[in-house]
Coordinates of C-alpha atoms in Angstrom, one line a residue:
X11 CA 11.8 -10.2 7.9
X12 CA 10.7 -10.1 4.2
X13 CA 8.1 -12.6 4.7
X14 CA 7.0 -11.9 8.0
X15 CA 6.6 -8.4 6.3
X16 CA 4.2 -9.1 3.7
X17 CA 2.1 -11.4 5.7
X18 CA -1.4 -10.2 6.2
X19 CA -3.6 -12.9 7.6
X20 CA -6.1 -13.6 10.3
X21 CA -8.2 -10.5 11.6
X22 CA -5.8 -8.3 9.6
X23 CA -7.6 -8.0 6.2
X24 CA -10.8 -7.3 8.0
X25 CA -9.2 -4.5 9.9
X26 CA -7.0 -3.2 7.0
X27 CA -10.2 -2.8 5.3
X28 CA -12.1 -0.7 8.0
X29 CA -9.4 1.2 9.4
X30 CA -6.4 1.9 7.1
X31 CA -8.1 2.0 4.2
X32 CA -10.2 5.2 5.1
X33 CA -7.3 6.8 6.8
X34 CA -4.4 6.8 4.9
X35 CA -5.0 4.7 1.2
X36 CA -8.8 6.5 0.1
X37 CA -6.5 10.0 -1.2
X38 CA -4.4 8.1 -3.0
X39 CA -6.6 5.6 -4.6
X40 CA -8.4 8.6 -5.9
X41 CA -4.9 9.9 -7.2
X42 CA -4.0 6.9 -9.1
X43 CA -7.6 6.3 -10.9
X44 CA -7.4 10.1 -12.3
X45 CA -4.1 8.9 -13.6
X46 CA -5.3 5.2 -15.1
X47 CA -8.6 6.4 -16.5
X48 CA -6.2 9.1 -19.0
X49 CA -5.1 6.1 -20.2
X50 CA -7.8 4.2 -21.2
X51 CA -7.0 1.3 -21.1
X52 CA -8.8 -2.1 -22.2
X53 CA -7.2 -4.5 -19.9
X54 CA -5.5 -4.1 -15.8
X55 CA -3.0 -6.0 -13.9
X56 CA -3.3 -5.1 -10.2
X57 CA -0.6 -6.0 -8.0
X58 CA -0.5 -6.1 -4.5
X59 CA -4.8 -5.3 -4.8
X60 CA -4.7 -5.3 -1.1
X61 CA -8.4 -5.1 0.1
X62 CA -9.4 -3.1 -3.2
X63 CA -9.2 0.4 -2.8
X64 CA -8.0 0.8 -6.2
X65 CA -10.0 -1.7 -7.6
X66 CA -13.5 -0.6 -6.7
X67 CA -12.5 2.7 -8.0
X68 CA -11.7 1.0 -11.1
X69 CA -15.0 -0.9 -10.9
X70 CA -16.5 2.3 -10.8
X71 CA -15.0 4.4 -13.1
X72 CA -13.8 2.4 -15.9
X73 CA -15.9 1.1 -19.1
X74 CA -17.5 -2.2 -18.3
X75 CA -15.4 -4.1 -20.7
X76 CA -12.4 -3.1 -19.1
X77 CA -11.0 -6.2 -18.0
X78 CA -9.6 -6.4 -14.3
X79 CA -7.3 -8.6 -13.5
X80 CA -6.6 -8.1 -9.8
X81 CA -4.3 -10.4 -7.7
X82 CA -2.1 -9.7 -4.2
X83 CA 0.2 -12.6 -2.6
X84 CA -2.4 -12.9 0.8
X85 CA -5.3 -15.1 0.2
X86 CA -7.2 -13.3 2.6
X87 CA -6.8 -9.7 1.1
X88 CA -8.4 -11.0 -2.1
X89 CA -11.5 -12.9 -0.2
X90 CA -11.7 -9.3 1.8
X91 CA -11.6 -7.7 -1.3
X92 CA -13.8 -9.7 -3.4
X93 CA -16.6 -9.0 -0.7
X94 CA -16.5 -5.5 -1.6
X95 CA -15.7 -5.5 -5.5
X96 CA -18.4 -7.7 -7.4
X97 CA -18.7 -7.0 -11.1
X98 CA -18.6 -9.3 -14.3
X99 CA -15.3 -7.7 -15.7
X100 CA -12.8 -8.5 -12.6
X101 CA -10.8 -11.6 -12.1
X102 CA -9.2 -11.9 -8.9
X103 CA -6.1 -14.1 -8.7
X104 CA -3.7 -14.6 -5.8
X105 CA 0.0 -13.9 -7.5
X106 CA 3.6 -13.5 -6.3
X107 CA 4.2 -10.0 -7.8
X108 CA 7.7 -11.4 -8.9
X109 CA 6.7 -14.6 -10.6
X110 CA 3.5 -13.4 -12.2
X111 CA 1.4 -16.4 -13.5
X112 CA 0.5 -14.4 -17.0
X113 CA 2.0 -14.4 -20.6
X114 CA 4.2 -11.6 -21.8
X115 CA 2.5 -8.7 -23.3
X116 CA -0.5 -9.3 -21.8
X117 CA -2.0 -5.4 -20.4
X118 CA -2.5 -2.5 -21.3
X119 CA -1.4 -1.3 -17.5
X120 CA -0.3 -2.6 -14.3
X121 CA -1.0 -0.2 -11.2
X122 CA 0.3 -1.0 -7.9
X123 CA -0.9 1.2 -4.7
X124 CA 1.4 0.5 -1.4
X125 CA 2.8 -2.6 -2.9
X126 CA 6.3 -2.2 -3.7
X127 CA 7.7 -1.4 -0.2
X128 CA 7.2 -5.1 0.3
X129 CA 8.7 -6.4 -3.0
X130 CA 11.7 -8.9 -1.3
X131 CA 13.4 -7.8 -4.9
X132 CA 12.4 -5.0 -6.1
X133 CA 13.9 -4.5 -9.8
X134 CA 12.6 -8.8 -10.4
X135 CA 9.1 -7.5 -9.8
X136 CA 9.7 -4.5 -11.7
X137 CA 11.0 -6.5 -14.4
X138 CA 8.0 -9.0 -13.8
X139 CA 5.2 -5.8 -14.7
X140 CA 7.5 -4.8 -17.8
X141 CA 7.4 -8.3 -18.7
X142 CA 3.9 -9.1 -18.5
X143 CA 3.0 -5.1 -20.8
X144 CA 2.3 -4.8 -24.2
X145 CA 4.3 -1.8 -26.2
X146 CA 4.0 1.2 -24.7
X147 CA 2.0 0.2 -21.8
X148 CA 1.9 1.7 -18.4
X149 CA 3.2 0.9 -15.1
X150 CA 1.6 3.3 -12.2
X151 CA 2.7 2.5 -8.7
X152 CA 2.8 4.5 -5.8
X153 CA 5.4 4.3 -2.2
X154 CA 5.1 6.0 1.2
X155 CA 7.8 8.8 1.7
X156 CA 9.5 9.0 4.8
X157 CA 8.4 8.7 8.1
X158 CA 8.7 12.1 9.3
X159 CA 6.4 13.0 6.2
X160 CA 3.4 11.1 7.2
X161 CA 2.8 12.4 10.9
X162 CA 0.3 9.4 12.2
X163 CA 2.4 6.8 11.3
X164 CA 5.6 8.3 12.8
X165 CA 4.0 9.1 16.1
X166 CA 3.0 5.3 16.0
X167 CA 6.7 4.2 15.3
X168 CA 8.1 6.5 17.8
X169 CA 5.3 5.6 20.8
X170 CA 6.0 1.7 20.2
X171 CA 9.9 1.8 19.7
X172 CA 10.2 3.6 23.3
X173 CA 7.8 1.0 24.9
X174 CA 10.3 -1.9 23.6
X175 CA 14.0 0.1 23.9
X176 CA 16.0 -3.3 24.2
X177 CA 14.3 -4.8 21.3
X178 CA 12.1 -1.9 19.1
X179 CA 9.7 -3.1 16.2
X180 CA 11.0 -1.5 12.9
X181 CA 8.2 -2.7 10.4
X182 CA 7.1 0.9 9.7
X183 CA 10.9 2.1 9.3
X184 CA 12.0 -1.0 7.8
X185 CA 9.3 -1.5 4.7
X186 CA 6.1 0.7 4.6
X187 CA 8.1 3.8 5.1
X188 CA 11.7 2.2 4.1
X189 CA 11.2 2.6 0.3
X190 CA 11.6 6.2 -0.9
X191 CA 15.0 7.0 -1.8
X192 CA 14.3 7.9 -5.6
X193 CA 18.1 6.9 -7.2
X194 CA 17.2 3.6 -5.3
X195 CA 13.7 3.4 -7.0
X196 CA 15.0 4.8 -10.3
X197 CA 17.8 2.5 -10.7
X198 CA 15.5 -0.7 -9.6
X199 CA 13.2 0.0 -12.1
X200 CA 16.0 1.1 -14.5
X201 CA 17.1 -3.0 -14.0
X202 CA 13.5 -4.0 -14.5
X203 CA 13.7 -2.9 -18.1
X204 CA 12.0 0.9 -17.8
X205 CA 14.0 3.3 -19.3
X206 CA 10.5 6.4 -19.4
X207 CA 10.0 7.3 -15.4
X208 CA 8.8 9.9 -14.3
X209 CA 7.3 10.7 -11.0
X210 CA 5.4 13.3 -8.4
X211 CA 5.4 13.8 -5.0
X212 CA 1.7 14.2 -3.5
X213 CA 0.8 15.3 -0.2
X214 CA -2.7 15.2 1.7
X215 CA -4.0 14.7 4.7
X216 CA -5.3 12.4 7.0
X217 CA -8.4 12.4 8.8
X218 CA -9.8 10.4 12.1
X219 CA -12.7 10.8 14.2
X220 CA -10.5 10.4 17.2
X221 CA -7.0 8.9 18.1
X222 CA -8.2 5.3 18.8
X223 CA -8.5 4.8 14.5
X224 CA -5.0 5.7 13.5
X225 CA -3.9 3.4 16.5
X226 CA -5.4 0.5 15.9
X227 CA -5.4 1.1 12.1
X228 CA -1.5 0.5 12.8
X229 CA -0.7 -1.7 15.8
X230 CA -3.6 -4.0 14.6
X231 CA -4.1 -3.9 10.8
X232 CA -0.5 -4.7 9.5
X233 CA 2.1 -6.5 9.8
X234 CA 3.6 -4.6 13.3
X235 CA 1.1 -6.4 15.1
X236 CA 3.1 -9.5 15.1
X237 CA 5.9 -7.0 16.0
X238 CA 4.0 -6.0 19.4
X239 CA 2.5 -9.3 20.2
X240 CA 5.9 -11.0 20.3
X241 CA 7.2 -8.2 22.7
X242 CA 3.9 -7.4 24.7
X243 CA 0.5 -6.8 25.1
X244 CA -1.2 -5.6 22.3
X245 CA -4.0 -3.8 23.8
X246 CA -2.0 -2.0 26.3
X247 CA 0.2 -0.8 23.5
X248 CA -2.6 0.3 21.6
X249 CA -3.7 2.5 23.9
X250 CA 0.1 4.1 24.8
X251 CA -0.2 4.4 21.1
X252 CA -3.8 6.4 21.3
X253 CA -2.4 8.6 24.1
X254 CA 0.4 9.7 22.4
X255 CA -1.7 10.2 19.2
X256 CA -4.0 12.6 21.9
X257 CA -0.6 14.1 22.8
X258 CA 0.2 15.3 19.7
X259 CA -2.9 15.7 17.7
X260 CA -5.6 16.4 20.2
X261 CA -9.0 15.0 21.2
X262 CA -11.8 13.9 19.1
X263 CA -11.3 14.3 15.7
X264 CA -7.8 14.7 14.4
X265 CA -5.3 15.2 11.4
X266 CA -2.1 15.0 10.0
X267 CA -0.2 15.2 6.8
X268 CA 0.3 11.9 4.7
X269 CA 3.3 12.2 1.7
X270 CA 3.3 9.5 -1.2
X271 CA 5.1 9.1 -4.4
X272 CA 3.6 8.2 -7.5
X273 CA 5.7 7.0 -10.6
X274 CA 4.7 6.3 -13.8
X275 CA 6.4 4.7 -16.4
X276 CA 6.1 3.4 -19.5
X277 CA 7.5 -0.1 -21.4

């Protein structure tokens, strides 16, 4: 399912951008810039730039003559993204995070937000980002932690599982939400060539005007879509997905707590 995993085409980067982006990505994006602007650096890799969260907070909070390089392996998250990020000093690239098209040495940081969960192998892309730093340079990357610590997105899993017993969707389970076990993450980035990790848990929370965002945020902007479609209706599942969210949460608006991981290491 690796490839079927990372696939976000069609309606899905116009989605991603106006639902799951404000939900669940906004608190973290904020997280990671605090972290890259200490750093000061003169020149970015972003991998896996999605539809630009972190990048327009770059755009906006870096010097001018910090040079962006910003890439993700969907064509269509970089045209979504470009659309929103429009400034002199970003380059946008599409790029297999573990084959990156750029010469050792080569930035000052590489920052990844929600990107490594989809890695098909993990420590070659880690090794990849060590490859392509100069001395000392950074790597910042953040995961989802589990399920049960980011309340929307279980409640979503749990509502669409039990519509398909005989066959449930595990693209939550198996890859946004799959990749948290630190000794795991440790010892793939350990293989990748970093030997300075450290890392920090951060929690928020999530915010939606009402229970029909987080549900199509989900079932329609990512990759369980394709999970639904091939099992049943999409729209009726949304909305088993938006009553159980009412269940839970309550009407209008609603909230819930979202858990990430952040490392940082250096080359």
């Amino acid at each position: 399912m690796a490839t079927e995993d990372a696939l976000f085409a069609g309606s899905i980067p116009e989605l991603y951008e106006r639902f799951l982006l404000p939900l669940i990505f906004d608190p973290y994006a904020e997280d990671l810039i605090r972290r890259i602007v200490q750093r000061t650096p003169a020149s970015v890799l972003e991998v896996a730039a999605g539809t630009g969260a972190v990048t327009r907070k770059m755009m906006l909070r870096l010097p001018t003559d910090t040079h962006i390089m910003a890439t993700d392996l969907n064509q269509g998250m970089i045209d979504q993204a470009r659309r929103q990020c429009k400034a002199a000093n970003i380059e946008w690239r599409q790029a297999d995070a573990m084959k990156l098209p750029f010469p050792d040495a080569s930035f000052d940081l590489v920052v990844c937000q929600f990107g490594a969960m989809f890695f098909p192998d993990k420590a070659r892309a880690f090794g990849e980002a060590h490859r392509v730093l100069r001395p000392r340079g950074a790597f910042l990357f953040n995961v989802w932690d589990t399920l049960e610590r980011n309340e929307f997105a279980r409640t979503v899993h749990d509502t669409v599982a039990a519509r398909f017993p005989h066959d449930p969707p595990r693209f939550l389970a198996r890859t946004p939400y799959g990749y948290n076990d630190l000794a795991t993450i440790r010892r793939d980035l350990a293989e990748g060539g970093f030997t300075s990790i450290d890392h920090a848990v951060v929690s928020s929370r999530s915010h939606a005007p009402s229970a029909r965002i987080p549900a199509t945020a989900f079932c329609q902007a990512t990759p369980l879509r394709a999970e639904i479609e091939a099992r049943g209706n999409l729209d009726e599942t949304t909305g088993a997905v938006e009553c159980a969210l009412e269940r839970r949460f309550g009407n209008g608006i609603i909230e819930g707590q979202i858990q990430a991981i952040v490392f940082s290491c250096v080359a």
